[in-house]
mmCIF file of C-alpha atoms in Angstrom:
data_model
loop_
_atom_site.group_PDB
_atom_site.id
_atom_site.type_symbol
_atom_site.label_atom_id
_atom_site.label_comp_id
_atom_site.label_asym_id
_atom_site.label_seq_id
_atom_site.Cartn_x
_atom_site.Cartn_y
_atom_site.Cartn_z
ATOM 1 C CA VAL A 6 -59.562 -26.772 -66.425
ATOM 2 C CA VAL A 7 -61.940 -26.078 -63.563
ATOM 3 C CA VAL A 8 -63.837 -22.773 -63.395
ATOM 4 C CA GLY A 9 -65.828 -22.813 -60.178
ATOM 5 C CA ASP A 10 -67.341 -26.292 -60.226
ATOM 6 C CA VAL A 11 -67.602 -26.549 -64.008
ATOM 7 C CA ILE A 12 -64.977 -28.570 -65.832
ATOM 8 C CA LEU A 13 -63.848 -27.147 -69.163
ATOM 9 C CA ASP A 14 -61.940 -29.543 -71.375
ATOM 10 C CA PRO A 15 -60.271 -27.648 -74.242
ATOM 11 C CA VAL A 16 -59.354 -30.907 -75.984
ATOM 12 C CA GLN A 17 -62.679 -32.705 -75.694
ATOM 13 C CA ASP A 18 -65.016 -29.705 -75.894
ATOM 14 C CA LYS A 19 -68.241 -31.595 -76.599
ATOM 15 C CA PHE A 20 -71.043 -31.100 -74.101
ATOM 16 C CA ASN A 21 -74.340 -32.969 -74.061
ATOM 17 C CA TYR A 22 -76.887 -30.223 -73.394
ATOM 18 C CA GLU A 23 -79.731 -32.723 -73.098
ATOM 19 C CA ASP A 24 -78.082 -34.419 -70.107
ATOM 20 C CA ASN A 25 -78.088 -31.362 -67.870
ATOM 21 C CA TYR A 26 -79.529 -28.109 -69.177
ATOM 22 C CA GLU A 27 -78.785 -26.083 -66.019
ATOM 23 C CA THR A 28 -75.125 -27.142 -65.959
ATOM 24 C CA ALA A 29 -74.893 -26.378 -69.675
ATOM 25 C CA ARG A 30 -76.187 -22.851 -69.078
ATOM 26 C CA GLU A 31 -73.664 -22.360 -66.279
ATOM 27 C CA TYR A 32 -70.908 -23.701 -68.562
ATOM 28 C CA ASP A 33 -71.869 -21.213 -71.275
ATOM 29 C CA TYR A 34 -71.949 -18.298 -68.839
ATOM 30 C CA LYS A 35 -68.624 -19.057 -67.154
ATOM 31 C CA PHE A 36 -66.904 -19.773 -70.474
ATOM 32 C CA SER A 37 -68.134 -16.437 -71.862
ATOM 33 C CA GLN A 38 -66.578 -14.642 -68.883
ATOM 34 C CA LEU A 39 -63.082 -15.966 -69.632
ATOM 35 C CA GLY A 40 -62.538 -13.414 -72.387
ATOM 36 C CA SER A 41 -63.786 -10.521 -70.246
ATOM 37 C CA LEU A 42 -60.667 -9.296 -68.497
ATOM 38 C CA GLY A 43 -61.842 -5.746 -67.860
ATOM 39 C CA ARG A 44 -60.504 -4.506 -71.208
ATOM 40 C CA ASN A 45 -61.883 -1.509 -73.031
ATOM 41 C CA LEU A 46 -63.721 -2.865 -76.089
ATOM 42 C CA SER A 47 -62.512 -0.199 -78.476
ATOM 43 C CA ILE A 48 -59.129 0.136 -80.111
ATOM 44 C CA THR A 49 -57.068 3.077 -78.807
ATOM 45 C CA SER A 50 -55.457 5.707 -81.011
ATOM 46 C CA SER A 51 -51.969 4.374 -80.187
ATOM 47 C CA GLU A 52 -53.062 0.829 -81.085
ATOM 48 C CA LYS A 53 -54.506 2.120 -84.352
ATOM 49 C CA GLN A 54 -51.249 3.933 -85.147
ATOM 50 C CA PHE A 55 -49.245 0.776 -84.418
ATOM 51 C CA VAL A 56 -51.486 -1.289 -86.708
ATOM 52 C CA GLU A 57 -51.127 1.295 -89.487
ATOM 53 C CA GLN A 58 -47.339 1.293 -89.107
ATOM 54 C CA VAL A 59 -47.174 -2.508 -89.295
ATOM 55 C CA GLU A 60 -49.405 -2.427 -92.392
ATOM 56 C CA LEU A 61 -47.118 0.127 -94.036
ATOM 57 C CA GLU A 62 -44.030 -1.953 -93.326
ATOM 58 C CA LEU A 63 -45.699 -5.142 -94.592
ATOM 59 C CA GLU A 64 -46.621 -3.362 -97.831
ATOM 60 C CA ARG A 65 -42.962 -2.335 -98.170
ATOM 61 C CA ASN A 66 -41.946 -5.991 -97.680
ATOM 62 C CA GLU A 67 -40.035 -5.105 -94.502
ATOM 63 C CA LYS A 68 -39.492 -8.079 -92.215
ATOM 64 C CA HIS A 69 -39.829 -8.204 -88.440
ATOM 65 C CA ASN A 70 -38.903 -10.701 -85.786
ATOM 66 C CA LYS A 71 -40.369 -11.017 -82.282
ATOM 67 C CA ARG A 72 -37.890 -8.574 -80.776
ATOM 68 C CA SER A 73 -38.210 -5.905 -83.486
ATOM 69 C CA ILE A 74 -42.033 -5.979 -83.495
ATOM 70 C CA GLU A 75 -42.055 -5.576 -79.697
ATOM 71 C CA LYS A 76 -39.615 -2.667 -80.009
ATOM 72 C CA LEU A 77 -41.855 -1.025 -82.613
ATOM 73 C CA ALA A 78 -44.916 -1.532 -80.396
ATOM 74 C CA SER A 79 -43.136 0.054 -77.426
ATOM 75 C CA LYS A 80 -42.798 3.278 -79.441
ATOM 76 C CA PHE A 81 -46.589 3.458 -79.319
ATOM 77 C CA GLY A 82 -46.715 2.600 -75.609
ATOM 78 C CA ILE A 83 -47.838 -0.995 -76.219
ATOM 79 C CA THR A 84 -45.951 -3.536 -74.095
ATOM 80 C CA ASP A 85 -48.416 -6.383 -73.468
ATOM 81 C CA LYS A 86 -47.234 -9.332 -75.586
ATOM 82 C CA THR A 87 -50.764 -10.577 -76.236
ATOM 83 C CA ASP A 88 -51.863 -7.146 -77.452
ATOM 84 C CA ILE A 89 -48.800 -6.928 -79.707
ATOM 85 C CA LYS A 90 -49.540 -10.343 -81.210
ATOM 86 C CA GLU A 91 -53.229 -9.630 -81.822
ATOM 87 C CA LEU A 92 -52.651 -6.120 -83.225
ATOM 88 C CA THR A 93 -49.923 -7.438 -85.523
ATOM 89 C CA GLU A 94 -52.314 -10.087 -86.793
ATOM 90 C CA LEU A 95 -54.958 -7.390 -87.339
ATOM 91 C CA ALA A 96 -52.460 -5.516 -89.522
ATOM 92 C CA ILE A 97 -51.751 -8.711 -91.487
ATOM 93 C CA VAL A 98 -55.498 -9.283 -91.984
ATOM 94 C CA ASN A 99 -55.961 -5.706 -93.227
ATOM 95 C CA VAL A 100 -53.100 -5.973 -95.728
ATOM 96 C CA CYS A 101 -54.289 -9.360 -96.994
ATOM 97 C CA ARG A 102 -57.860 -8.102 -97.415
ATOM 98 C CA LYS A 103 -56.560 -5.134 -99.392
ATOM 99 C CA ILE A 104 -54.677 -7.495 -101.719
ATOM 100 C CA ALA A 105 -57.601 -9.934 -101.964
ATOM 101 C CA ASN A 106 -60.070 -7.200 -102.936
ATOM 102 C CA ASP A 107 -57.850 -5.494 -105.539
ATOM 103 C CA LYS A 108 -59.982 -5.360 -108.684
ATOM 104 C CA ASN A 109 -56.937 -4.863 -110.924
ATOM 105 C CA THR A 110 -55.371 -8.287 -110.259
ATOM 106 C CA ASN A 111 -56.506 -11.841 -110.884
ATOM 107 C CA ASP A 112 -56.835 -14.509 -108.196
ATOM 108 C CA TYR A 113 -53.411 -16.001 -108.871
ATOM 109 C CA GLU A 114 -51.709 -12.610 -108.556
ATOM 110 C CA LYS A 115 -53.643 -11.975 -105.354
ATOM 111 C CA TYR A 116 -52.507 -15.319 -103.976
ATOM 112 C CA LEU A 117 -48.871 -14.511 -104.780
ATOM 113 C CA GLY A 118 -49.211 -11.115 -103.072
ATOM 114 C CA ILE A 119 -50.687 -12.689 -99.957
ATOM 115 C CA LEU A 120 -48.013 -15.387 -99.998
ATOM 116 C CA GLU A 121 -45.305 -12.697 -100.116
ATOM 117 C CA THR A 122 -46.934 -10.928 -97.167
ATOM 118 C CA TYR A 123 -47.002 -14.231 -95.277
ATOM 119 C CA ARG A 124 -43.298 -14.793 -95.945
ATOM 120 C CA ASN A 125 -42.467 -11.331 -94.614
ATOM 121 C CA GLN A 126 -44.670 -11.359 -91.511
ATOM 122 C CA VAL A 127 -43.354 -11.909 -88.008
ATOM 123 C CA ILE A 128 -43.952 -15.389 -86.562
ATOM 124 C CA LEU A 129 -46.879 -15.051 -84.141
ATOM 125 C CA SER A 130 -46.172 -17.809 -81.633
ATOM 126 C CA HIS A 131 -47.004 -16.152 -78.280
ATOM 127 C CA ARG A 132 -49.358 -18.416 -76.293
ATOM 128 C CA THR A 133 -51.189 -17.807 -73.026
ATOM 129 C CA SER A 134 -53.375 -19.954 -70.780
ATOM 130 C CA ILE A 135 -56.445 -18.229 -72.261
ATOM 131 C CA SER A 136 -55.349 -18.747 -75.878
ATOM 132 C CA ILE A 137 -54.736 -22.420 -75.119
ATOM 133 C CA LEU A 138 -58.072 -22.783 -73.302
ATOM 134 C CA LEU A 139 -59.968 -21.097 -76.148
ATOM 135 C CA GLN A 140 -57.996 -23.132 -78.715
ATOM 136 C CA GLN A 141 -56.894 -20.024 -80.594
ATOM 137 C CA TYR A 142 -54.902 -20.973 -83.659
ATOM 138 C CA SER A 143 -54.426 -18.485 -86.463
ATOM 139 C CA THR A 144 -54.948 -19.673 -90.025
ATOM 140 C CA ALA A 145 -52.079 -18.871 -92.393
ATOM 141 C CA SER A 146 -53.167 -16.056 -94.724
ATOM 142 C CA PRO A 147 -52.568 -17.925 -98.026
ATOM 143 C CA ILE A 148 -54.713 -20.838 -96.795
ATOM 144 C CA ALA A 149 -57.433 -18.460 -95.559
ATOM 145 C CA PHE A 150 -57.499 -16.738 -98.958
ATOM 146 C CA LEU A 151 -57.690 -20.069 -100.822
ATOM 147 C CA ALA A 152 -60.533 -21.219 -98.543
ATOM 148 C CA GLY A 153 -62.418 -18.036 -99.375
ATOM 149 C CA LEU A 154 -61.830 -18.569 -103.089
ATOM 150 C CA TYR A 155 -63.106 -22.124 -102.759
ATOM 151 C CA VAL A 156 -66.382 -20.798 -101.366
ATOM 152 C CA LYS A 157 -66.691 -17.948 -103.880
ATOM 153 C CA ASN A 158 -65.798 -19.951 -106.960
ATOM 154 C CA GLY A 159 -67.767 -22.985 -105.830
ATOM 155 C CA VAL A 160 -70.900 -20.853 -106.015
ATOM 156 C CA GLN A 161 -69.909 -18.868 -109.122
ATOM 157 C CA ASN A 162 -68.379 -15.760 -107.534
ATOM 158 C CA TYR A 163 -70.684 -15.851 -104.542
ATOM 159 C CA GLN A 164 -71.816 -12.363 -103.510
ATOM 160 C CA GLY A 165 -74.135 -13.317 -100.641
ATOM 161 C CA GLN A 166 -73.604 -13.152 -96.893
ATOM 162 C CA ILE A 167 -70.895 -15.002 -94.973
ATOM 163 C CA PHE A 168 -71.025 -16.054 -91.323
ATOM 164 C CA GLU A 169 -67.719 -16.746 -89.543
ATOM 165 C CA PRO A 170 -68.605 -18.183 -86.088
ATOM 166 C CA THR A 171 -65.023 -18.342 -84.723
ATOM 167 C CA ALA A 172 -63.597 -15.258 -86.395
ATOM 168 C CA GLY A 173 -60.473 -14.508 -84.368
ATOM 169 C CA ASN A 174 -59.063 -11.381 -86.018
ATOM 170 C CA GLY A 175 -60.964 -12.038 -89.258
ATOM 171 C CA MET A 176 -58.354 -13.887 -91.318
ATOM 172 C CA MET A 177 -60.824 -16.400 -92.794
ATOM 173 C CA THR A 178 -62.863 -13.523 -94.254
ATOM 174 C CA VAL A 179 -60.111 -11.822 -96.293
ATOM 175 C CA ALA A 180 -61.422 -13.056 -99.650
ATOM 176 C CA PHE A 181 -64.751 -11.310 -99.019
ATOM 177 C CA ARG A 182 -65.866 -7.718 -98.636
ATOM 178 C CA PRO A 183 -66.367 -6.912 -94.928
ATOM 179 C CA GLU A 184 -69.937 -5.770 -95.530
ATOM 180 C CA GLN A 185 -70.748 -9.341 -96.661
ATOM 181 C CA CYS A 186 -69.631 -10.829 -93.361
ATOM 182 C CA THR A 187 -71.187 -11.409 -89.967
ATOM 183 C CA VAL A 188 -68.461 -12.432 -87.533
ATOM 184 C CA ASN A 189 -68.502 -13.864 -84.021
ATOM 185 C CA GLU A 190 -65.674 -14.118 -81.483
ATOM 186 C CA ILE A 191 -65.580 -15.079 -77.793
ATOM 187 C CA ASP A 192 -62.307 -13.283 -76.932
ATOM 188 C CA ASP A 193 -62.606 -9.557 -76.109
ATOM 189 C CA THR A 194 -59.266 -8.545 -77.643
ATOM 190 C CA ARG A 195 -60.058 -10.189 -80.955
ATOM 191 C CA TYR A 196 -63.663 -8.958 -80.876
ATOM 192 C CA LYS A 197 -62.325 -5.423 -80.414
ATOM 193 C CA ASN A 198 -60.134 -5.886 -83.495
ATOM 194 C CA LEU A 199 -63.111 -7.150 -85.504
ATOM 195 C CA LEU A 200 -64.992 -3.942 -84.729
ATOM 196 C CA THR A 201 -62.400 -1.927 -86.682
ATOM 197 C CA GLN A 202 -62.920 -3.771 -89.973
ATOM 198 C CA GLY A 203 -66.339 -2.618 -91.159
ATOM 199 C CA PHE A 204 -68.097 -5.967 -90.937
ATOM 200 C CA ARG A 205 -71.844 -6.150 -91.530
ATOM 201 C CA LYS A 206 -72.160 -7.316 -87.926
ATOM 202 C CA ALA A 207 -69.783 -8.427 -85.158
ATOM 203 C CA THR A 208 -71.003 -10.337 -82.110
#
């Protein structure tokens, strides 16, 4: 992919900064602009209501498909397919974090709850040129939870700080309390969703 005169290769994304520092700086700047599409970096009230409705339906084990989730979103005035996908994933993250941080259940019960949520969620397969360029792939919630457990249990119920450098909508942080986590995301839509979750810091 060519942006101006800088070649971005989403498959081979290594760049030798020592070879050409000025070109590297230009690469960084132009790549950072790809996520900036003139969007407002705060979630709207209608988006928040949609997320809350999806959360409620997930907790009731109600299933959606692509068509039904788009129909639900349209009731809140949301028609952009990328926004629908990202907001739906935000709802999934919120539900999974709620399950993962339930003090009244053990880790196995939490895993089963998250697995049930995963089985009921809509398949999020919408891809765009930007999502392909930025190599955006969402981690399945049960795997994200298990990865978090691996970190926590590997350091005897780790209670320190977590840094997630490619946070997306925050799925890899569900096993932790948001106030433990510093998250980073290059895409504006996903960064906006991170700001709603009470993280220690989002960049």
